[in-house]
Short mmCIF file of C-alpha atoms and ligand atoms in Angstrom, two decimals:
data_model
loop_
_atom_site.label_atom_id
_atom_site.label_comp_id
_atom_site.label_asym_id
_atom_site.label_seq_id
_atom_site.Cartn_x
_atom_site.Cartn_y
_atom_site.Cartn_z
CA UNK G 1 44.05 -8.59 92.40
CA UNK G 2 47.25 -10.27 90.84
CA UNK G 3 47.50 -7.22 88.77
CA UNK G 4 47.77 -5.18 91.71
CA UNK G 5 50.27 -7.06 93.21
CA UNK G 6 52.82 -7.66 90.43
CA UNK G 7 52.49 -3.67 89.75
CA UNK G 8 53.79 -3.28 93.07
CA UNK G 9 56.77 -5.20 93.28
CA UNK G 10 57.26 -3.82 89.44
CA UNK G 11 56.87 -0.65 90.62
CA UNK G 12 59.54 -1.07 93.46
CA UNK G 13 62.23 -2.33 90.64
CA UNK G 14 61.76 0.14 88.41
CA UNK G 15 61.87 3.03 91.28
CA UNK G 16 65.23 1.41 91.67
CA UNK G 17 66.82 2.88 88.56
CA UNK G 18 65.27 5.77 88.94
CA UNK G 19 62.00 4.97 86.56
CA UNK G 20 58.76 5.87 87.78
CA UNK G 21 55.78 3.42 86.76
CA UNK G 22 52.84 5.66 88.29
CA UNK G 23 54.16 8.77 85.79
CA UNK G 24 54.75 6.34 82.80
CA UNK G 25 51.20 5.11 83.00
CA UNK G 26 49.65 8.40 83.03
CA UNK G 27 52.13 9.71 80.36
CA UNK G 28 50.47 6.95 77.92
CA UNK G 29 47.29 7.75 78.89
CA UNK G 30 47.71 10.98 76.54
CA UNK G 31 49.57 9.81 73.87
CA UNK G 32 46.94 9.20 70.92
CA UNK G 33 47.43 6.22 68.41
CA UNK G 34 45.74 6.84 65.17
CA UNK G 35 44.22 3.14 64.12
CA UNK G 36 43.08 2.72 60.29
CA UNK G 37 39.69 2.75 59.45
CA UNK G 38 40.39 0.31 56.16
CA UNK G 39 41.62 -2.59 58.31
CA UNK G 40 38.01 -3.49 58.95
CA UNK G 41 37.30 -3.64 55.47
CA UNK G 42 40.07 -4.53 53.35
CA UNK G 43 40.58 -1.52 52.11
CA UNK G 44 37.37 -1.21 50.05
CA UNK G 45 35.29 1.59 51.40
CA UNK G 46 31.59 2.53 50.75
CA UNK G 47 31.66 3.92 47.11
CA UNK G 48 31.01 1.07 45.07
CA UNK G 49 34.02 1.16 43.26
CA UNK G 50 35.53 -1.88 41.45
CA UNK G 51 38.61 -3.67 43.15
CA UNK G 52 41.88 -2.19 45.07
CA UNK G 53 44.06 -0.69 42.60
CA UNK G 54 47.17 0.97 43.21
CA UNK G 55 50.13 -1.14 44.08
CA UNK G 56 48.84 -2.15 47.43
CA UNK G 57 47.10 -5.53 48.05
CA UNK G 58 44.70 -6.99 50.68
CA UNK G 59 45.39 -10.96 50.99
CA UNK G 60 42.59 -13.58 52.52
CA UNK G 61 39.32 -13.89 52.72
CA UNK G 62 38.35 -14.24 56.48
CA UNK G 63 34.76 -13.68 56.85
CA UNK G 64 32.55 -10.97 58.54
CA UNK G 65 34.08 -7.97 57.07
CA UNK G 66 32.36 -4.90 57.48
CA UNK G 67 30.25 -4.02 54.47
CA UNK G 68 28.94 -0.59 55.29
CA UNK G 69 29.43 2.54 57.52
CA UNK G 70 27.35 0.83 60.45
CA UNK G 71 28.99 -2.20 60.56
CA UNK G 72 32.53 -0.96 60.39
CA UNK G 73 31.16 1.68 62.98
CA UNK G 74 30.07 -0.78 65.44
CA UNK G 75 33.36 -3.02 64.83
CA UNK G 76 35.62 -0.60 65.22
CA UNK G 77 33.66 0.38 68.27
CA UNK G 78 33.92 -2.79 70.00
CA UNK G 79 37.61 -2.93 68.76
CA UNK G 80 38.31 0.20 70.65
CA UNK G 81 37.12 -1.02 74.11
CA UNK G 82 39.70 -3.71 74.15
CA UNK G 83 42.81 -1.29 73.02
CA UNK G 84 43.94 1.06 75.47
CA UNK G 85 44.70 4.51 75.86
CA UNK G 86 43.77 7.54 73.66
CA UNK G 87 42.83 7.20 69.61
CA UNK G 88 42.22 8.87 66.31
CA UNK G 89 40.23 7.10 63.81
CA UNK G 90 41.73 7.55 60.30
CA UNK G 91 39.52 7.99 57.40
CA UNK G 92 39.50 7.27 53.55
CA UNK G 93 37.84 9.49 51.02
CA UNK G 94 36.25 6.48 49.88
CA UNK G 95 34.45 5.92 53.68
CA UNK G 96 32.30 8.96 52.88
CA UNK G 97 28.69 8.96 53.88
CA UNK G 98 26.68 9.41 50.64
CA UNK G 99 23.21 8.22 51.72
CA UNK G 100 23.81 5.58 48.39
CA UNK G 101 23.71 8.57 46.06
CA UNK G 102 26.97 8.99 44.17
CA UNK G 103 29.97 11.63 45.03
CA UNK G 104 32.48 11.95 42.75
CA UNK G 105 35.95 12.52 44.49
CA UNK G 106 36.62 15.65 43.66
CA UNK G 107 32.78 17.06 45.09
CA UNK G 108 33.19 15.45 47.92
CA UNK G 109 32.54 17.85 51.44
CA UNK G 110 32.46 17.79 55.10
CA UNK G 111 28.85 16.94 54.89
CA UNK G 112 29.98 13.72 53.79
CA UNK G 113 31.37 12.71 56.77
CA UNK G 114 29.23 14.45 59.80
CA UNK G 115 28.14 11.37 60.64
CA UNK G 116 31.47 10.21 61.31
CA UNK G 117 31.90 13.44 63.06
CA UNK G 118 29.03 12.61 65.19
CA UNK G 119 30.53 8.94 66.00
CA UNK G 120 33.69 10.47 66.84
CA UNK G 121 32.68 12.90 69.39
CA UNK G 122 29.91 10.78 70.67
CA UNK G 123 32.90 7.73 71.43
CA UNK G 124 35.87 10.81 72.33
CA UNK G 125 38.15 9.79 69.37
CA UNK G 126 39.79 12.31 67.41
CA UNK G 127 39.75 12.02 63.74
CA UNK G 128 42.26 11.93 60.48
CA UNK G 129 41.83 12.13 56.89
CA UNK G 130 43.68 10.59 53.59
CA UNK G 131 42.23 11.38 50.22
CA UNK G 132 42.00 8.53 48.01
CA UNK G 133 44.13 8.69 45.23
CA UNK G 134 43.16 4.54 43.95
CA UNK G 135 40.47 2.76 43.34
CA UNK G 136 39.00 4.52 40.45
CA UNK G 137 38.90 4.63 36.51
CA UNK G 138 41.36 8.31 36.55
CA UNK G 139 44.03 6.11 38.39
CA UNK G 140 43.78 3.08 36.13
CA UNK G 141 46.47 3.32 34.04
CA UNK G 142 49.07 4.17 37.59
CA UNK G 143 49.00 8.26 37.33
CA UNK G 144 47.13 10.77 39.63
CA UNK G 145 48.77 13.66 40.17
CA UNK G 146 51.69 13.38 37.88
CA UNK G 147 49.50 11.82 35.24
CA UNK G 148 50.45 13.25 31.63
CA UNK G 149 46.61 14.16 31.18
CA UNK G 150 46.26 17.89 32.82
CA UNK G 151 42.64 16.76 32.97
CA UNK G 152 43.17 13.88 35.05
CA UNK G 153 45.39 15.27 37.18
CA UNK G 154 43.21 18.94 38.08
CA UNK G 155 40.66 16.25 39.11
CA UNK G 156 43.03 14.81 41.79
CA UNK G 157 44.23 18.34 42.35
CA UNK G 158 40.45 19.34 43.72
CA UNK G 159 40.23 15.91 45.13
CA UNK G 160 43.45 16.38 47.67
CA UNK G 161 41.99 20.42 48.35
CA UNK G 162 38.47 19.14 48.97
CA UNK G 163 40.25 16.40 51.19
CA UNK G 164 41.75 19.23 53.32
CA UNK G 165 38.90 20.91 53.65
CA UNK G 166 37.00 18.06 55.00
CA UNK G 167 40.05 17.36 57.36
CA UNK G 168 39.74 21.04 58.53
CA UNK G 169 36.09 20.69 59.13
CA UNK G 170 36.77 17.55 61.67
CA UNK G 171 39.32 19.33 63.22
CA UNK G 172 36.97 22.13 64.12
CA UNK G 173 34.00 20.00 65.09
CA UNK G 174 36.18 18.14 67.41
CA UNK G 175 38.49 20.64 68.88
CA UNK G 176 41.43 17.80 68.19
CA UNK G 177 43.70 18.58 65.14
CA UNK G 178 43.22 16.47 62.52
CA UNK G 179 46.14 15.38 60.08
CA UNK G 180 45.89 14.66 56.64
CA UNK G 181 48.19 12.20 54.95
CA UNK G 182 48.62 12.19 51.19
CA UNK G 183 49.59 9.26 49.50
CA UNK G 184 49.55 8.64 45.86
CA UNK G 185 50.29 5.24 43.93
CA UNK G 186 52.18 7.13 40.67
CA UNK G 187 54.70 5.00 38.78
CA UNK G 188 56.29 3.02 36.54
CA UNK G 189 56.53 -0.51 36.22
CA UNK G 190 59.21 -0.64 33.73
CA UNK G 191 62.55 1.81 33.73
CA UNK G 192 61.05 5.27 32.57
CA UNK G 193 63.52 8.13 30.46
CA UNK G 194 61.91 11.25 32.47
CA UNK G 195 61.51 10.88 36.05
CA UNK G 196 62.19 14.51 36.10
CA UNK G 197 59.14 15.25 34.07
CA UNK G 198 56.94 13.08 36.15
CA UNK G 199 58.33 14.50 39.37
CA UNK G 200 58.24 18.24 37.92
CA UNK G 201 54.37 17.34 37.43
CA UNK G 202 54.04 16.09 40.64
CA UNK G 203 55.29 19.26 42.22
CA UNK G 204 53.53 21.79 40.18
CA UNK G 205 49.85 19.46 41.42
CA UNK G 206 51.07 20.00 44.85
CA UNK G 207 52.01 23.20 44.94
CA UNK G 208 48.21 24.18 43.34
CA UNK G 209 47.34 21.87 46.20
CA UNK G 210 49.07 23.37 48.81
CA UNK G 211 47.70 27.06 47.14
CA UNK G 212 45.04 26.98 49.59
CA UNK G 213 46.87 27.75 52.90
CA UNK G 214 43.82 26.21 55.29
CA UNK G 215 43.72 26.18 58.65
CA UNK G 216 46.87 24.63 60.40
CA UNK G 217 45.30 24.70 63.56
CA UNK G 218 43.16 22.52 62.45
CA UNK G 219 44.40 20.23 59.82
CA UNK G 220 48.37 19.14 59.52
CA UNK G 221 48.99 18.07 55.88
CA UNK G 222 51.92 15.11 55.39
CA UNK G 223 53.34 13.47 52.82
CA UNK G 224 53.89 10.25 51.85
CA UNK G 225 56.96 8.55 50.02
CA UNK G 226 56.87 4.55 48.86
CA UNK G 227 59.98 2.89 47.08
CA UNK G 228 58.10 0.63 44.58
CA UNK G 229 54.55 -0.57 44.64
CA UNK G 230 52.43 -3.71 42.77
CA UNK G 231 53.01 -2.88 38.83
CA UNK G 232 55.39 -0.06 39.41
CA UNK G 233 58.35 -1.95 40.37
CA UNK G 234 60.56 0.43 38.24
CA UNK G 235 60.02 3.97 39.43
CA UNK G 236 58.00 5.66 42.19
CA UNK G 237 57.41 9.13 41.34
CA UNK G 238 56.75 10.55 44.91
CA UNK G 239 59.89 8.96 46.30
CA UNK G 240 61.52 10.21 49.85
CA UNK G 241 64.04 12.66 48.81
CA UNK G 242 60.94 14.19 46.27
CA UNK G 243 58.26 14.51 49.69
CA UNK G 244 61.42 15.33 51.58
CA UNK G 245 61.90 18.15 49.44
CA UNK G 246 58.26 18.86 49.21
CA UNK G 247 57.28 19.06 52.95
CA UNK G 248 60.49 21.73 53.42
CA UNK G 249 58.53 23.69 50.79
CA UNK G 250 55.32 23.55 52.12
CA UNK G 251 55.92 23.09 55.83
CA UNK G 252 53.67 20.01 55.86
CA UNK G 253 54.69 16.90 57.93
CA UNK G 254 56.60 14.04 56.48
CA UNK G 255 55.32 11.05 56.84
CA UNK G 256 57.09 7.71 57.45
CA UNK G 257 56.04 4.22 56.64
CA UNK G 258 57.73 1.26 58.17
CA UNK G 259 57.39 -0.87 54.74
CA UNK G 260 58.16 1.85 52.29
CA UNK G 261 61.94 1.29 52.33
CA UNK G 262 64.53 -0.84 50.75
CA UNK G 263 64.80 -3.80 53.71
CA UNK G 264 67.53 -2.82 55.67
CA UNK G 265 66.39 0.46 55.95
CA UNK G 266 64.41 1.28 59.45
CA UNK G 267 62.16 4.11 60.18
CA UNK G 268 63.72 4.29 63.54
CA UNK G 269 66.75 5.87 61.96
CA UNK G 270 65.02 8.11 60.06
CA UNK G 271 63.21 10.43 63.05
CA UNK G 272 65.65 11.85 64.17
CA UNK G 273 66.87 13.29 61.21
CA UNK G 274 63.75 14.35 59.55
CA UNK G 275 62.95 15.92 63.00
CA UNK G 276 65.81 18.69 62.78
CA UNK G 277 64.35 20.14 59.32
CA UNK G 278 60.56 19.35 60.12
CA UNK G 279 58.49 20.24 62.56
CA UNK G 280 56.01 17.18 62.61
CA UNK G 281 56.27 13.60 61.23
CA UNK G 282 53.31 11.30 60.81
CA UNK G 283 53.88 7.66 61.11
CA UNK G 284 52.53 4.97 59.53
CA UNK G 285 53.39 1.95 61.63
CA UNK G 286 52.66 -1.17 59.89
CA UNK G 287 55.08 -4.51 59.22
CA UNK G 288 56.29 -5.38 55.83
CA UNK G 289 57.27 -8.89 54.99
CA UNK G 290 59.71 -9.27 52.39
CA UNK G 291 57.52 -6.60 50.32
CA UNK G 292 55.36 -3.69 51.69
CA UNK G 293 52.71 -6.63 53.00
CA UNK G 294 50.83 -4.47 55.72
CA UNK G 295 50.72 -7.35 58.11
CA UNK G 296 49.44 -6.40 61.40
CA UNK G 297 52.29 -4.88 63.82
CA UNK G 298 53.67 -7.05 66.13
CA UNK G 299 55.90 -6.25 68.84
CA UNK G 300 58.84 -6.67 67.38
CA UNK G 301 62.39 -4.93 67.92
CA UNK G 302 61.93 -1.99 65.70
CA UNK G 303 58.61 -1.28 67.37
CA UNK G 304 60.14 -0.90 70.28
CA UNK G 305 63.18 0.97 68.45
CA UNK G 306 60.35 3.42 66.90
CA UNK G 307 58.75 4.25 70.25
CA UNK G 308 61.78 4.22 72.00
CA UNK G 309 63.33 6.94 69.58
CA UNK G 310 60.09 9.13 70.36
CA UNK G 311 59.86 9.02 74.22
CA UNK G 312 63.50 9.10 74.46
CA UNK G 313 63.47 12.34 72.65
CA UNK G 314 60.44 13.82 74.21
CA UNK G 315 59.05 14.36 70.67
CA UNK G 316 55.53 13.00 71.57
CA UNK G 317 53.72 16.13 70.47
CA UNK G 318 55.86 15.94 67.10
CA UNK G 319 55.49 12.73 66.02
CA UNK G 320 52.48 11.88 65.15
CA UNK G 321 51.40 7.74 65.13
CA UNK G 322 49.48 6.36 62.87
CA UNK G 323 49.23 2.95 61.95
CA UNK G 324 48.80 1.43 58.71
CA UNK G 325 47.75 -2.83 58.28
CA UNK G 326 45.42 -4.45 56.80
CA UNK G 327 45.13 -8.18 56.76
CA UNK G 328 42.03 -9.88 55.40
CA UNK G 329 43.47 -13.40 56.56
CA UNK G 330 42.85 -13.05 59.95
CA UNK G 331 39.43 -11.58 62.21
CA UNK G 332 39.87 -7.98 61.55
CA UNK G 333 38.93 -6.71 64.96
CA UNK G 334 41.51 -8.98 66.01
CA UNK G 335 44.23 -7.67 63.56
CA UNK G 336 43.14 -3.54 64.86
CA UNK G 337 43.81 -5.36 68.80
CA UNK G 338 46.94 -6.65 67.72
CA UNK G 339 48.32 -4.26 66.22
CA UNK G 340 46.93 -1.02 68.44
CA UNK G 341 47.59 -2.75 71.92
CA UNK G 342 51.33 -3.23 70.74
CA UNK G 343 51.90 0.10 69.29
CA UNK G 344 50.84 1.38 72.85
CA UNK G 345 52.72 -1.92 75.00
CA UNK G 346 55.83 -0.42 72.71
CA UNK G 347 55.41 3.41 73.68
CA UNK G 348 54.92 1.86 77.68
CA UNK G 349 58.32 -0.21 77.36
CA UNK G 350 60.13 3.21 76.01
CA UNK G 351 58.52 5.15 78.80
CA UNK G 352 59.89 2.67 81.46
CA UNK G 353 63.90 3.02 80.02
CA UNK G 354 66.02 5.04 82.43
CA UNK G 355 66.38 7.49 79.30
CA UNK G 356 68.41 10.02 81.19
CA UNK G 357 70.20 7.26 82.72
CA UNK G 358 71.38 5.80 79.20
CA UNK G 359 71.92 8.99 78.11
CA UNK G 360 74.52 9.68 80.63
CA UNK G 361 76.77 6.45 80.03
CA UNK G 362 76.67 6.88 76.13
CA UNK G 363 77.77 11.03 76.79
CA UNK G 364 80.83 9.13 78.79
CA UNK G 365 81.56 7.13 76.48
CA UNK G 366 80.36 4.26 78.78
CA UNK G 367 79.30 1.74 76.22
CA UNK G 368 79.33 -1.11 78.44
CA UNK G 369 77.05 -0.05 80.71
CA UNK G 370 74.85 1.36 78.17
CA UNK G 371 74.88 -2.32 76.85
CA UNK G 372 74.34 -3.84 80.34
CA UNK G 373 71.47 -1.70 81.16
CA UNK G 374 69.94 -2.36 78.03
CA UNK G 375 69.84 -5.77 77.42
CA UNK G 376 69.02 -6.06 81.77
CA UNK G 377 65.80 -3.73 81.14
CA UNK G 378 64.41 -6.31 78.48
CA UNK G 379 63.54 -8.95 81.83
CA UNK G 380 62.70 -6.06 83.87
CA UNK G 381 58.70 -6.64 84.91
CA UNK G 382 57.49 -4.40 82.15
CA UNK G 383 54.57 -6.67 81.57
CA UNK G 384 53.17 -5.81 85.07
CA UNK G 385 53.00 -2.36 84.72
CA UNK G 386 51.44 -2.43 80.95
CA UNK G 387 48.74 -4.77 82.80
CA UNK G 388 48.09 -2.27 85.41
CA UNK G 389 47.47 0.49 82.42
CA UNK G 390 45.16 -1.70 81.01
CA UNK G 391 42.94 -2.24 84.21
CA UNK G 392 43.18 2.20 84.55
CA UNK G 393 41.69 2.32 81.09
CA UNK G 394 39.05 -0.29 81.88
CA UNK G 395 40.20 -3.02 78.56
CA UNK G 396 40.82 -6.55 79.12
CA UNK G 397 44.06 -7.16 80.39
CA UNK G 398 46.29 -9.78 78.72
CA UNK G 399 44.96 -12.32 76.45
CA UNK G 400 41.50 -12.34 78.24
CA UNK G 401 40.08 -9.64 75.27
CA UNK G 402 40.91 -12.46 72.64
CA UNK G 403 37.37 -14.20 74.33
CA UNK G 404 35.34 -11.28 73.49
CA UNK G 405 36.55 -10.87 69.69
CA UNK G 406 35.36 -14.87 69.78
CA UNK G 407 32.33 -14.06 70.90
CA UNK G 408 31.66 -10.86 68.60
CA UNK G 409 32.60 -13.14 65.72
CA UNK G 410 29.96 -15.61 66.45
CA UNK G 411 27.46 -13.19 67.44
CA UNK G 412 27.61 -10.38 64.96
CA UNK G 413 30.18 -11.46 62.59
CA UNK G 414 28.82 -14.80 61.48
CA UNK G 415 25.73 -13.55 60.57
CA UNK G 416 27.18 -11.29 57.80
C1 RNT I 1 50.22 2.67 50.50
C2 RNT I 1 50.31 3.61 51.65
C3 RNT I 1 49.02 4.20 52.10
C4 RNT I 1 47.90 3.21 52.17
C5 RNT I 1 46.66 3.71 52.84
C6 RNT I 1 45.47 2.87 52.49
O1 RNT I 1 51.39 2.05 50.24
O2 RNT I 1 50.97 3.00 52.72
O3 RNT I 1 49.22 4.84 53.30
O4 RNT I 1 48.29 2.04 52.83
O5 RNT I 1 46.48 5.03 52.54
ZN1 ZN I 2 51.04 4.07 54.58
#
């Protein structure tokens, strides 16, 4: 009831600069966030590998992971009830389905993952796809696709094509494009004397990778860029300007990472930009701390920059959000709550900015007013309306969801 009432007068304030709540709530509704599968693991997937390798690093030790496909399944299930609006689910390589007999990466197919198909369709969520270029013994020494070793790197080669082929095949199943994002951890920890070589590598593994045209109705291929990663402090061989480069080539999306960048950089800056020569970007929202930490998203100022820069634009349909955390310090289906429910509470405080309205004073050279408005529209009664779009897509509204992870973790997560 007090929802309904605060949505009213909210509504009434925002109607009076020209903002209306009704269309902003049903503009989120179809807006999909893409939430990582690997948050409700740690990163560690159902192959029975050894440790996570690669530069990236899960911290803590909270209890009640998941520890197989049904449990991560049913968490991320219950997870999804509390965060609002549409999702994707994004999958690892390493989540396959192998019915405990082993796949090695480069053989693995779409029949490895029609169970998550099934999951997927049966729960509406659309699905994406990352091959896994870590976590194994051909990616020990830091080199995948621009190892030295043409051996070692024709394996990662059929990995990344067998990837896209499995991406294509949920695409299809579902009817919702799926987007494959491909990261790789090469580098150097100490100062190399040819970057060109490893780069020139790098490109001739993608463009055998990118040989295979696919379907691009039903599978969007992006690239990844990092600036330095755990043991490879010196050189990152798939840099930005290199996947810049790369995705003009190749017409693949670009995809940006809030914590691959020197500090002061900001993602926010970057769309924009990237969106004159590209046709698609794929995020990876996540929130580095000092280093590229992957702590969970929080609704900070260049959350709200990020969304801001994509409803202001009306580049919904080419940017598309992903998120990327994963904090093993914390309850995880808390940390996937946290972090999705303030992607979306961002994209709903863009989506109530008079954007025409600001638009207008900056063209005039109005700065004042652009600052006024600005800074006024922080205390306007945004909260009200993102409460309303919680009770229209039937998830707890406010903190009252917190409860429910409570009880999950004593019920179910305890017992693990
Ligand atoms: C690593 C990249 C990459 C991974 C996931 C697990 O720095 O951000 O996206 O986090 O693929
Ligand atoms: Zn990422």
């Amino acid at each position: 009831m007090s929802t309904q009432k605060a949505y009213e007068i909210a509504k009434e304030l925002y109607a009076s600069i020209g903002v209306d709540t009704d269309k902003a709530i049903e503009k989120l509704k179809t807006i999909p966030v893409s939430i990582q599968c690997w948050q409700g693991d740690d990163v560690c997937g159902f192959e029975n590998t050894g440790p996570l390798t690669g530069g990236i690093q899960t911290t803590g030790s909270y209890p009640g992971k998941a520890r197989n496909i049904d449990e991560l399944k049913a968490d991320f299930l219950f997870a999804s009830k509390l965060i609002p609006g549409a999702k994707k689910l994004s999958l690892h390589a390493i989540y396959l389905d192998n019915q405990g007999k082993k796949v090695e990466r480069n053989e693995i197919a779409p029949e490895h993952f029609a169970s998550w198909v099934d999951y997927a369709r049966e729960n509406g969520f659309g699905l994406d796809f990352n091959p896994t270029c870590f976590s194994h013994k051909y990616s020990e020494d830091g080199f995948t696709l621009s190892h030295p070793d043409k051996n070692i790197r024709d394996f990662w080669i059929e990995h990344c094509i067998a990837s896209r082929k499995i991406a294509e095949y949920m695409g299809r199943e579902l009817g919702i494009r799926a987007v494959t994002n491909h990261w790789i951890p090469d580098g150097f920890k100490d100062i190399p004397v040819d970057r060109y070589g490893a780069r020139e590598r790098l490109l001739d593994s993608f463009d055998k990778i990118f040989a295979y045209k696919g379907e691009k109705e039903n599978n969007l291929d992006s690239v990844e860029s990092k600036v330095f990663g755990i043991g490879a402090e010196s050189c990152t061989i798939g840099s930005h300007e290199f996947y810049m480069g790369l995705a003009a080539r190749h017409n693949t999306a670009v995809t940006l990472d809030t914590g691959h960048y020197h500090p002061t950089e900001v993602v926010s800056d970057k769309i924009s930009s990237l969106l004159l020569y590209h046709d698609e970007l794929l995020l990876h929202v996540s929130r580095p701390v000092r280093w590229d930490s992957d702590h969970v998203v929080i609704f900070d100022d260049e959350l709200k920059a990020i969304a801001c820069e994509i409803i202001r634009g009306g580049f919904e349909n080419r940017v598309n959000i992903g998120l990327d955390f994963f904090d093993a310090s914390i309850n995880r289906i808390a940390a996937w709550t946290v972090g999705a429910r303030n992607m979306q509470k961002a994209l709903m405080y863009a989506l109530l900015e008079p954007a025409d309205k600001l638009k207008g004073f900056e063209l005039a050279g109005d700065y004042t007013s652009r600052l006024a408005l600005l800074e006024e529209l922080k205390s306007y009664p945004f909260a009200a309306v993102w409460d309303m779009y919680c009770e229209e897509c039937g998830v707890p509204e406010r903190d009252s969801w917190l409860g429910k992870v409570k009880d999950y973790e004593k019920n179910i997560l305890s017992n693990r």
